[in-house]
Amino acid sequence: MPNAKVLSEKQAIVAALTEQLQNAASGVLVDYKGITVAEDTALRVELRQNDVQYGVVKNTLVRFAMNNVGLNELDDVLNGTTSLATSAGDPIAPMRVVNKYAKQLNGKFTIKGGFMDGKVLSLEEINALAELPSKEVLQAQALGMMLAPITSLAIVLKAIAEKNGEPAPAEEAPAAE
């Protein structure tokens, strides 16, 4: 018979994981087999800088949490060594950072599965999303596109102002003879 204290600790972990998954815009499950302490430390620093929660999880406990939030399709990937990266803010951040390390660590660190907005994603979708620029870069690009016409107008208005508001010289009509 399981110890009541151990059982309540496991229930608390499942409850915390369930809440983390419910609040997450996206998440990625990773197999971290073979990663060194230095590589893990560098990964965790970069994830923290991108406001991504990351931790090693027990497959059985995260399976209960995944099932609680309707992500049962990920049950198949919950074997071996598993860690979970989630983000409540930027939905692309966990995928981008984890994908970068998966490429760098070639085989020692692999993406098992992921989700976004409560829907399970294929590995192809995760990799495609991981290649997108960060939210800040996308916002800057959008702002740049919106400001381009305004900038052009400002340049034209400045040129008119420098000519003291005089209209451009019209071609002179031929003199009547």
Short mmCIF file of N, CA and C in Angstrom, two decimals:
data_model
loop_
_atom_site.label_atom_id
_atom_site.label_comp_id
_atom_site.label_asym_id
_atom_site.label_seq_id
_atom_site.Cartn_x
_atom_site.Cartn_y
_atom_site.Cartn_z
N MET A 1 0.85 -1.19 0.00
CA MET A 1 0.00 0.00 0.00
C MET A 1 0.89 1.25 0.00
N PRO A 2 0.64 2.19 -0.92
CA PRO A 2 1.49 3.38 -0.99
C PRO A 2 1.35 4.26 0.24
N ASN A 3 2.44 4.86 0.59
CA ASN A 3 2.50 5.77 1.72
C ASN A 3 1.60 6.98 1.41
N ALA A 4 0.75 7.39 2.36
CA ALA A 4 -0.18 8.50 2.15
C ALA A 4 0.57 9.81 1.88
N LYS A 5 1.72 9.98 2.55
CA LYS A 5 2.51 11.21 2.37
C LYS A 5 3.07 11.26 0.94
N VAL A 6 3.59 10.14 0.45
CA VAL A 6 4.14 10.08 -0.91
C VAL A 6 3.02 10.32 -1.93
N LEU A 7 1.85 9.73 -1.68
CA LEU A 7 0.72 9.88 -2.57
C LEU A 7 0.27 11.34 -2.65
N SER A 8 0.20 12.03 -1.51
CA SER A 8 -0.21 13.43 -1.51
C SER A 8 0.84 14.31 -2.19
N GLU A 9 2.14 13.97 -2.05
CA GLU A 9 3.19 14.72 -2.75
C GLU A 9 3.03 14.56 -4.26
N LYS A 10 2.75 13.34 -4.71
CA LYS A 10 2.57 13.09 -6.14
C LYS A 10 1.34 13.83 -6.66
N GLN A 11 0.26 13.84 -5.86
CA GLN A 11 -0.95 14.56 -6.26
C GLN A 11 -0.67 16.05 -6.37
N ALA A 12 0.15 16.58 -5.47
CA ALA A 12 0.51 18.00 -5.51
C ALA A 12 1.33 18.31 -6.76
N ILE A 13 2.25 17.40 -7.13
CA ILE A 13 3.06 17.59 -8.34
C ILE A 13 2.16 17.58 -9.58
N VAL A 14 1.22 16.63 -9.63
CA VAL A 14 0.29 16.54 -10.77
C VAL A 14 -0.56 17.81 -10.84
N ALA A 15 -1.02 18.30 -9.70
CA ALA A 15 -1.83 19.53 -9.67
C ALA A 15 -1.01 20.72 -10.18
N ALA A 16 0.24 20.82 -9.75
CA ALA A 16 1.11 21.92 -10.20
C ALA A 16 1.39 21.82 -11.70
N LEU A 17 1.66 20.60 -12.19
CA LEU A 17 1.89 20.41 -13.63
C LEU A 17 0.63 20.72 -14.43
N THR A 18 -0.52 20.32 -13.92
CA THR A 18 -1.79 20.60 -14.60
C THR A 18 -1.99 22.11 -14.73
N GLU A 19 -1.73 22.84 -13.64
CA GLU A 19 -1.86 24.30 -13.67
C GLU A 19 -0.86 24.92 -14.65
N GLN A 20 0.37 24.43 -14.64
CA GLN A 20 1.40 24.93 -15.56
C GLN A 20 0.94 24.72 -17.00
N LEU A 21 0.39 23.55 -17.31
CA LEU A 21 -0.06 23.26 -18.67
C LEU A 21 -1.27 24.10 -19.05
N GLN A 22 -2.19 24.32 -18.11
CA GLN A 22 -3.38 25.14 -18.39
C GLN A 22 -3.00 26.58 -18.69
N ASN A 23 -1.98 27.10 -18.02
CA ASN A 23 -1.56 28.49 -18.19
C ASN A 23 -0.60 28.68 -19.36
N ALA A 24 -0.15 27.58 -19.95
CA ALA A 24 0.87 27.67 -21.00
C ALA A 24 0.24 27.97 -22.36
N ALA A 25 0.86 28.90 -23.08
CA ALA A 25 0.47 29.14 -24.47
C ALA A 25 0.97 28.00 -25.34
N SER A 26 2.11 27.43 -24.92
CA SER A 26 2.68 26.30 -25.66
C SER A 26 3.66 25.55 -24.76
N GLY A 27 4.04 24.37 -25.24
CA GLY A 27 5.00 23.58 -24.50
C GLY A 27 5.65 22.53 -25.38
N VAL A 28 6.82 22.07 -24.95
CA VAL A 28 7.57 21.07 -25.70
C VAL A 28 8.07 20.02 -24.73
N LEU A 29 7.92 18.75 -25.11
CA LEU A 29 8.48 17.63 -24.35
C LEU A 29 9.78 17.22 -25.02
N VAL A 30 10.81 17.02 -24.21
CA VAL A 30 12.15 16.78 -24.74
C VAL A 30 12.77 15.53 -24.11
N ASP A 31 13.54 14.80 -24.91
CA ASP A 31 14.37 13.70 -24.41
C ASP A 31 15.77 14.29 -24.26
N TYR A 32 16.25 14.37 -23.03
CA TYR A 32 17.53 15.04 -22.75
C TYR A 32 18.67 14.05 -22.48
N LYS A 33 18.50 12.81 -22.90
CA LYS A 33 19.48 11.75 -22.63
C LYS A 33 20.86 12.12 -23.18
N GLY A 34 21.88 12.15 -22.32
CA GLY A 34 23.25 12.39 -22.76
C GLY A 34 23.71 13.83 -22.69
N ILE A 35 22.85 14.74 -22.28
CA ILE A 35 23.23 16.15 -22.19
C ILE A 35 24.17 16.35 -20.99
N THR A 36 25.20 17.16 -21.16
CA THR A 36 26.15 17.40 -20.06
C THR A 36 25.61 18.48 -19.13
N VAL A 37 26.21 18.60 -17.96
CA VAL A 37 25.80 19.62 -17.00
C VAL A 37 25.99 21.01 -17.60
N ALA A 38 27.12 21.24 -18.28
CA ALA A 38 27.39 22.55 -18.88
C ALA A 38 26.34 22.87 -19.95
N GLU A 39 26.01 21.89 -20.78
CA GLU A 39 25.00 22.11 -21.83
C GLU A 39 23.63 22.38 -21.21
N ASP A 40 23.30 21.63 -20.16
CA ASP A 40 22.02 21.81 -19.47
C ASP A 40 21.96 23.19 -18.83
N THR A 41 23.04 23.63 -18.23
CA THR A 41 23.09 24.95 -17.59
C THR A 41 22.88 26.05 -18.63
N ALA A 42 23.57 25.95 -19.77
CA ALA A 42 23.42 26.95 -20.84
C ALA A 42 21.98 26.97 -21.35
N LEU A 43 21.40 25.80 -21.53
CA LEU A 43 20.01 25.69 -21.98
C LEU A 43 19.07 26.37 -20.99
N ARG A 44 19.24 26.06 -19.72
CA ARG A 44 18.35 26.63 -18.69
C ARG A 44 18.47 28.15 -18.61
N VAL A 45 19.68 28.68 -18.77
CA VAL A 45 19.88 30.13 -18.76
C VAL A 45 19.12 30.78 -19.92
N GLU A 46 19.26 30.21 -21.11
CA GLU A 46 18.58 30.78 -22.28
C GLU A 46 17.06 30.66 -22.16
N LEU A 47 16.59 29.54 -21.63
CA LEU A 47 15.14 29.38 -21.43
C LEU A 47 14.62 30.41 -20.44
N ARG A 48 15.36 30.62 -19.35
CA ARG A 48 14.96 31.62 -18.34
C ARG A 48 14.90 33.01 -18.96
N GLN A 49 15.90 33.35 -19.80
CA GLN A 49 15.93 34.66 -20.45
C GLN A 49 14.72 34.86 -21.36
N ASN A 50 14.14 33.77 -21.85
CA ASN A 50 12.98 33.83 -22.73
C ASN A 50 11.67 33.55 -21.98
N ASP A 51 11.70 33.63 -20.64
CA ASP A 51 10.53 33.40 -19.79
C ASP A 51 9.87 32.04 -20.04
N VAL A 52 10.70 31.02 -20.17
CA VAL A 52 10.21 29.66 -20.39
C VAL A 52 10.46 28.84 -19.13
N GLN A 53 9.41 28.18 -18.63
CA GLN A 53 9.57 27.28 -17.49
C GLN A 53 10.10 25.95 -18.01
N TYR A 54 11.09 25.40 -17.31
CA TYR A 54 11.70 24.16 -17.78
C TYR A 54 12.03 23.28 -16.59
N GLY A 55 11.78 22.00 -16.75
CA GLY A 55 12.14 21.07 -15.69
C GLY A 55 12.02 19.63 -16.14
N VAL A 56 12.75 18.78 -15.44
CA VAL A 56 12.67 17.34 -15.68
C VAL A 56 11.38 16.87 -15.03
N VAL A 57 10.65 15.99 -15.72
CA VAL A 57 9.37 15.51 -15.20
C VAL A 57 9.32 13.98 -15.23
N LYS A 58 8.55 13.43 -14.31
CA LYS A 58 8.32 11.98 -14.31
C LYS A 58 7.20 11.70 -15.31
N ASN A 59 7.43 10.73 -16.17
CA ASN A 59 6.46 10.43 -17.22
C ASN A 59 5.06 10.14 -16.69
N THR A 60 4.97 9.35 -15.63
CA THR A 60 3.63 8.99 -15.12
C THR A 60 2.90 10.22 -14.58
N LEU A 61 3.63 11.11 -13.91
CA LEU A 61 2.99 12.30 -13.33
C LEU A 61 2.59 13.30 -14.41
N VAL A 62 3.46 13.52 -15.39
CA VAL A 62 3.12 14.46 -16.46
C VAL A 62 2.01 13.87 -17.34
N ARG A 63 1.94 12.55 -17.44
CA ARG A 63 0.85 11.90 -18.20
C ARG A 63 -0.50 12.24 -17.56
N PHE A 64 -0.58 12.13 -16.22
CA PHE A 64 -1.82 12.49 -15.52
C PHE A 64 -2.18 13.95 -15.80
N ALA A 65 -1.19 14.85 -15.71
CA ALA A 65 -1.43 16.28 -15.94
C ALA A 65 -1.86 16.54 -17.39
N MET A 66 -1.20 15.88 -18.34
CA MET A 66 -1.56 16.03 -19.76
C MET A 66 -3.00 15.57 -20.00
N ASN A 67 -3.36 14.45 -19.39
CA ASN A 67 -4.72 13.94 -19.53
C ASN A 67 -5.74 14.89 -18.90
N ASN A 68 -5.35 15.55 -17.80
CA ASN A 68 -6.24 16.51 -17.13
C ASN A 68 -6.57 17.70 -18.03
N VAL A 69 -5.66 18.06 -18.93
CA VAL A 69 -5.89 19.23 -19.80
C VAL A 69 -6.21 18.82 -21.24
N GLY A 70 -6.48 17.54 -21.46
CA GLY A 70 -6.91 17.09 -22.78
C GLY A 70 -5.80 16.87 -23.80
N LEU A 71 -4.59 16.64 -23.35
CA LEU A 71 -3.46 16.41 -24.27
C LEU A 71 -3.07 14.93 -24.26
N ASN A 72 -4.07 14.06 -24.25
CA ASN A 72 -3.85 12.61 -24.18
C ASN A 72 -3.01 12.09 -25.34
N GLU A 73 -3.05 12.77 -26.49
CA GLU A 73 -2.31 12.32 -27.68
C GLU A 73 -0.80 12.25 -27.43
N LEU A 74 -0.32 12.95 -26.41
CA LEU A 74 1.11 12.96 -26.12
C LEU A 74 1.54 11.78 -25.24
N ASP A 75 0.59 10.94 -24.82
CA ASP A 75 0.92 9.77 -23.98
C ASP A 75 2.00 8.89 -24.61
N ASP A 76 1.94 8.73 -25.93
CA ASP A 76 2.88 7.83 -26.63
C ASP A 76 4.34 8.25 -26.50
N VAL A 77 4.60 9.56 -26.33
CA VAL A 77 5.99 10.03 -26.28
C VAL A 77 6.53 10.08 -24.85
N LEU A 78 5.68 9.78 -23.89
CA LEU A 78 6.10 9.86 -22.49
C LEU A 78 6.78 8.57 -22.04
N ASN A 79 8.04 8.42 -22.49
CA ASN A 79 8.87 7.29 -22.07
C ASN A 79 10.32 7.76 -22.08
N GLY A 80 11.16 7.06 -21.35
CA GLY A 80 12.57 7.47 -21.28
C GLY A 80 12.73 8.74 -20.46
N THR A 81 13.81 9.47 -20.72
CA THR A 81 14.06 10.72 -20.00
C THR A 81 13.22 11.82 -20.62
N THR A 82 12.50 12.56 -19.78
CA THR A 82 11.60 13.60 -20.28
C THR A 82 11.76 14.88 -19.49
N SER A 83 11.83 15.98 -20.22
CA SER A 83 11.76 17.30 -19.60
C SER A 83 10.68 18.08 -20.33
N LEU A 84 10.16 19.11 -19.67
CA LEU A 84 9.06 19.90 -20.19
C LEU A 84 9.43 21.36 -20.17
N ALA A 85 9.25 22.03 -21.32
CA ALA A 85 9.48 23.48 -21.43
C ALA A 85 8.15 24.11 -21.82
N THR A 86 7.67 25.07 -21.02
CA THR A 86 6.41 25.75 -21.32
C THR A 86 6.58 27.25 -21.22
N SER A 87 5.71 27.96 -21.94
CA SER A 87 5.72 29.42 -21.88
C SER A 87 4.28 29.92 -21.81
N ALA A 88 4.02 30.81 -20.88
CA ALA A 88 2.70 31.41 -20.76
C ALA A 88 2.60 32.64 -21.67
N GLY A 89 3.75 33.22 -22.04
CA GLY A 89 3.75 34.44 -22.85
C GLY A 89 3.95 34.17 -24.32
N ASP A 90 5.20 34.10 -24.73
CA ASP A 90 5.56 33.91 -26.14
C ASP A 90 5.41 32.43 -26.49
N PRO A 91 4.43 32.06 -27.32
CA PRO A 91 4.21 30.64 -27.61
C PRO A 91 5.32 30.00 -28.44
N ILE A 92 6.13 30.80 -29.11
CA ILE A 92 7.19 30.27 -29.97
C ILE A 92 8.48 30.03 -29.18
N ALA A 93 8.66 30.74 -28.06
CA ALA A 93 9.92 30.70 -27.31
C ALA A 93 10.38 29.30 -26.94
N PRO A 94 9.54 28.44 -26.34
CA PRO A 94 10.06 27.11 -25.96
C PRO A 94 10.53 26.32 -27.18
N MET A 95 9.79 26.42 -28.27
CA MET A 95 10.14 25.67 -29.48
C MET A 95 11.43 26.18 -30.09
N ARG A 96 11.58 27.52 -30.12
CA ARG A 96 12.76 28.12 -30.73
C ARG A 96 14.03 27.75 -29.96
N VAL A 97 14.01 27.89 -28.64
CA VAL A 97 15.19 27.61 -27.83
C VAL A 97 15.51 26.12 -27.83
N VAL A 98 14.49 25.28 -27.62
CA VAL A 98 14.71 23.83 -27.58
C VAL A 98 15.20 23.33 -28.93
N ASN A 99 14.62 23.83 -30.02
CA ASN A 99 15.04 23.41 -31.36
C ASN A 99 16.50 23.81 -31.62
N LYS A 100 16.89 24.98 -31.15
CA LYS A 100 18.29 25.44 -31.31
C LYS A 100 19.24 24.45 -30.63
N TYR A 101 18.91 24.05 -29.40
CA TYR A 101 19.77 23.11 -28.68
C TYR A 101 19.71 21.72 -29.28
N ALA A 102 18.54 21.33 -29.80
CA ALA A 102 18.43 20.01 -30.44
C ALA A 102 19.38 19.94 -31.64
N LYS A 103 19.49 21.04 -32.39
CA LYS A 103 20.41 21.08 -33.54
C LYS A 103 21.86 21.06 -33.06
N GLN A 104 22.17 21.86 -32.04
CA GLN A 104 23.55 21.96 -31.54
C GLN A 104 24.03 20.64 -30.93
N LEU A 105 23.16 19.96 -30.20
CA LEU A 105 23.56 18.78 -29.44
C LEU A 105 23.33 17.48 -30.21
N ASN A 106 22.92 17.58 -31.42
CA ASN A 106 22.83 16.48 -32.38
C ASN A 106 22.63 15.09 -31.77
N GLY A 107 21.39 14.77 -31.43
CA GLY A 107 21.08 13.42 -30.96
C GLY A 107 21.03 13.26 -29.45
N LYS A 108 21.70 14.16 -28.70
CA LYS A 108 21.68 14.05 -27.24
C LYS A 108 20.44 14.72 -26.65
N PHE A 109 19.78 15.52 -27.45
CA PHE A 109 18.68 16.35 -26.97
C PHE A 109 17.66 16.41 -28.10
N THR A 110 16.54 15.71 -27.97
CA THR A 110 15.58 15.64 -29.07
C THR A 110 14.18 16.01 -28.62
N ILE A 111 13.44 16.63 -29.52
CA ILE A 111 12.06 17.00 -29.26
C ILE A 111 11.18 15.76 -29.44
N LYS A 112 10.37 15.47 -28.43
CA LYS A 112 9.47 14.32 -28.48
C LYS A 112 8.09 14.72 -28.99
N GLY A 113 7.63 15.89 -28.58
CA GLY A 113 6.30 16.35 -28.94
C GLY A 113 6.06 17.72 -28.35
N GLY A 114 4.91 18.29 -28.70
CA GLY A 114 4.60 19.61 -28.17
C GLY A 114 3.15 19.98 -28.43
N PHE A 115 2.78 21.13 -27.90
CA PHE A 115 1.40 21.61 -28.04
C PHE A 115 1.40 23.13 -28.07
N MET A 116 0.31 23.67 -28.62
CA MET A 116 0.11 25.12 -28.62
C MET A 116 -1.39 25.37 -28.55
N ASP A 117 -1.79 26.27 -27.68
CA ASP A 117 -3.21 26.61 -27.51
C ASP A 117 -4.08 25.37 -27.30
N GLY A 118 -3.57 24.41 -26.52
CA GLY A 118 -4.35 23.22 -26.19
C GLY A 118 -4.43 22.17 -27.28
N LYS A 119 -3.69 22.36 -28.37
CA LYS A 119 -3.70 21.38 -29.46
C LYS A 119 -2.32 20.77 -29.63
N VAL A 120 -2.28 19.45 -29.81
CA VAL A 120 -1.01 18.74 -30.01
C VAL A 120 -0.48 19.08 -31.40
N LEU A 121 0.83 19.34 -31.48
CA LEU A 121 1.48 19.67 -32.75
C LEU A 121 2.34 18.50 -33.22
N SER A 122 2.47 18.39 -34.54
CA SER A 122 3.38 17.38 -35.09
C SER A 122 4.81 17.91 -34.96
N LEU A 123 5.79 17.02 -35.11
CA LEU A 123 7.19 17.46 -35.04
C LEU A 123 7.49 18.45 -36.17
N GLU A 124 6.87 18.26 -37.33
CA GLU A 124 7.08 19.19 -38.46
C GLU A 124 6.56 20.58 -38.10
N GLU A 125 5.38 20.64 -37.47
CA GLU A 125 4.82 21.93 -37.06
C GLU A 125 5.70 22.60 -36.01
N ILE A 126 6.20 21.82 -35.06
CA ILE A 126 7.08 22.37 -34.02
C ILE A 126 8.34 22.95 -34.66
N ASN A 127 8.95 22.21 -35.58
CA ASN A 127 10.17 22.69 -36.24
C ASN A 127 9.90 23.93 -37.08
N ALA A 128 8.75 23.98 -37.76
CA ALA A 128 8.41 25.15 -38.57
C ALA A 128 8.21 26.37 -37.67
N LEU A 129 7.50 26.20 -36.57
CA LEU A 129 7.27 27.31 -35.64
C LEU A 129 8.58 27.76 -35.00
N ALA A 130 9.48 26.82 -34.74
CA ALA A 130 10.76 27.14 -34.11
C ALA A 130 11.61 28.05 -34.98
N GLU A 131 11.39 28.01 -36.28
CA GLU A 131 12.17 28.84 -37.20
C GLU A 131 11.64 30.28 -37.28
N LEU A 132 10.46 30.53 -36.72
CA LEU A 132 9.92 31.90 -36.75
C LEU A 132 10.76 32.81 -35.86
N PRO A 133 10.86 34.08 -36.22
CA PRO A 133 11.58 35.01 -35.35
C PRO A 133 10.81 35.22 -34.04
N SER A 134 11.48 35.81 -33.06
CA SER A 134 10.84 36.04 -31.76
C SER A 134 9.71 37.05 -31.90
N LYS A 135 8.85 37.08 -30.89
CA LYS A 135 7.70 37.98 -30.87
C LYS A 135 8.16 39.44 -31.03
N GLU A 136 9.25 39.80 -30.35
CA GLU A 136 9.75 41.18 -30.42
C GLU A 136 10.21 41.53 -31.84
N VAL A 137 10.89 40.58 -32.50
CA VAL A 137 11.36 40.82 -33.87
C VAL A 137 10.17 40.97 -34.81
N LEU A 138 9.16 40.10 -34.65
CA LEU A 138 7.96 40.20 -35.49
C LEU A 138 7.24 41.52 -35.27
N GLN A 139 7.15 41.96 -34.01
CA GLN A 139 6.51 43.25 -33.71
C GLN A 139 7.29 44.40 -34.34
N ALA A 140 8.60 44.34 -34.28
CA ALA A 140 9.43 45.39 -34.88
C ALA A 140 9.25 45.41 -36.40
N GLN A 141 9.18 44.23 -37.02
CA GLN A 141 8.99 44.17 -38.47
C GLN A 141 7.62 44.74 -38.84
N ALA A 142 6.59 44.40 -38.08
CA ALA A 142 5.24 44.92 -38.37
C ALA A 142 5.20 46.43 -38.19
N LEU A 143 5.82 46.92 -37.13
CA LEU A 143 5.86 48.36 -36.88
C LEU A 143 6.61 49.06 -38.01
N GLY A 144 7.70 48.48 -38.46
CA GLY A 144 8.46 49.05 -39.57
C GLY A 144 7.62 49.16 -40.84
N MET A 145 6.82 48.13 -41.10
CA MET A 145 5.96 48.15 -42.29
C MET A 145 4.87 49.22 -42.15
N MET A 146 4.35 49.40 -40.92
CA MET A 146 3.32 50.41 -40.71
C MET A 146 3.89 51.82 -40.79
N LEU A 147 5.12 52.01 -40.36
CA LEU A 147 5.73 53.34 -40.34
C LEU A 147 6.29 53.76 -41.70
N ALA A 148 6.54 52.84 -42.60
CA ALA A 148 7.14 53.18 -43.89
C ALA A 148 6.33 54.24 -44.64
N PRO A 149 5.00 54.13 -44.80
CA PRO A 149 4.25 55.17 -45.52
C PRO A 149 4.28 56.52 -44.79
N ILE A 150 4.24 56.47 -43.45
CA ILE A 150 4.28 57.70 -42.67
C ILE A 150 5.63 58.39 -42.87
N THR A 151 6.70 57.61 -42.89
CA THR A 151 8.04 58.16 -43.09
C THR A 151 8.14 58.82 -44.46
N SER A 152 7.59 58.17 -45.48
CA SER A 152 7.61 58.74 -46.83
C SER A 152 6.85 60.06 -46.87
N LEU A 153 5.69 60.11 -46.22
CA LEU A 153 4.90 61.34 -46.17
C LEU A 153 5.68 62.44 -45.46
N ALA A 154 6.35 62.10 -44.37
CA ALA A 154 7.14 63.08 -43.62
C ALA A 154 8.25 63.67 -44.50
N ILE A 155 8.88 62.82 -45.31
CA ILE A 155 9.96 63.29 -46.19
C ILE A 155 9.41 64.28 -47.22
N VAL A 156 8.25 63.98 -47.80
CA VAL A 156 7.62 64.86 -48.79
C VAL A 156 7.22 66.18 -48.14
N LEU A 157 6.61 66.12 -46.95
CA LEU A 157 6.20 67.34 -46.25
C LEU A 157 7.41 68.20 -45.88
N LYS A 158 8.50 67.57 -45.49
CA LYS A 158 9.72 68.31 -45.15
C LYS A 158 10.26 69.03 -46.39
N ALA A 159 10.24 68.35 -47.52
CA ALA A 159 10.72 68.97 -48.76
C ALA A 159 9.86 70.17 -49.12
N ILE A 160 8.56 70.08 -48.95
CA ILE A 160 7.66 71.21 -49.24
C ILE A 160 7.95 72.35 -48.28
N ALA A 161 8.14 72.03 -47.01
CA ALA A 161 8.41 73.06 -46.01
C ALA A 161 9.72 73.78 -46.31
N GLU A 162 10.72 73.06 -46.80
CA GLU A 162 12.01 73.67 -47.10
C GLU A 162 11.91 74.63 -48.28
N LYS A 163 10.90 74.45 -49.11
CA LYS A 163 10.70 75.38 -50.24
C LYS A 163 9.71 76.46 -49.86
N ASN A 164 9.51 76.65 -48.56
CA ASN A 164 8.61 77.66 -48.01
C ASN A 164 7.19 77.51 -48.52
N GLY A 165 6.78 76.32 -48.77
CA GLY A 165 5.41 76.06 -49.17
C GLY A 165 5.10 76.49 -50.60
N GLU A 166 6.11 76.88 -51.34
CA GLU A 166 5.86 77.29 -52.72
C GLU A 166 5.55 76.07 -53.56
N PRO A 167 4.58 76.21 -54.46
CA PRO A 167 4.28 75.08 -55.33
C PRO A 167 5.44 74.84 -56.28
N ALA A 168 5.52 73.66 -56.75
CA ALA A 168 6.57 73.33 -57.71
C ALA A 168 6.37 74.20 -58.94
N PRO A 169 7.47 74.67 -59.55
CA PRO A 169 7.31 75.57 -60.72
C PRO A 169 6.61 74.82 -61.85
N ALA A 170 5.56 75.51 -62.38
CA ALA A 170 4.81 74.92 -63.50
C ALA A 170 5.51 75.30 -64.78
N GLU A 171 5.33 74.45 -65.79
CA GLU A 171 5.93 74.81 -67.08
C GLU A 171 5.23 76.06 -67.58
N GLU A 172 6.04 76.98 -68.07
CA GLU A 172 5.45 78.22 -68.54
C GLU A 172 4.73 77.99 -69.85
N ALA A 173 3.54 78.62 -69.93
CA ALA A 173 2.75 78.50 -71.15
C ALA A 173 3.43 79.35 -72.23
N PRO A 174 3.38 78.91 -73.47
CA PRO A 174 4.01 79.72 -74.52
C PRO A 174 3.33 81.09 -74.62
N ALA A 175 4.12 82.12 -74.82
CA ALA A 175 3.60 83.50 -74.90
C ALA A 175 2.76 83.66 -76.17
N ALA A 176 1.64 84.42 -76.01
CA ALA A 176 0.78 84.67 -77.19
C ALA A 176 1.46 85.69 -78.09
N GLU A 177 1.42 85.45 -79.35
CA GLU A 177 2.10 86.37 -80.26
C GLU A 177 1.18 87.35 -80.87
#
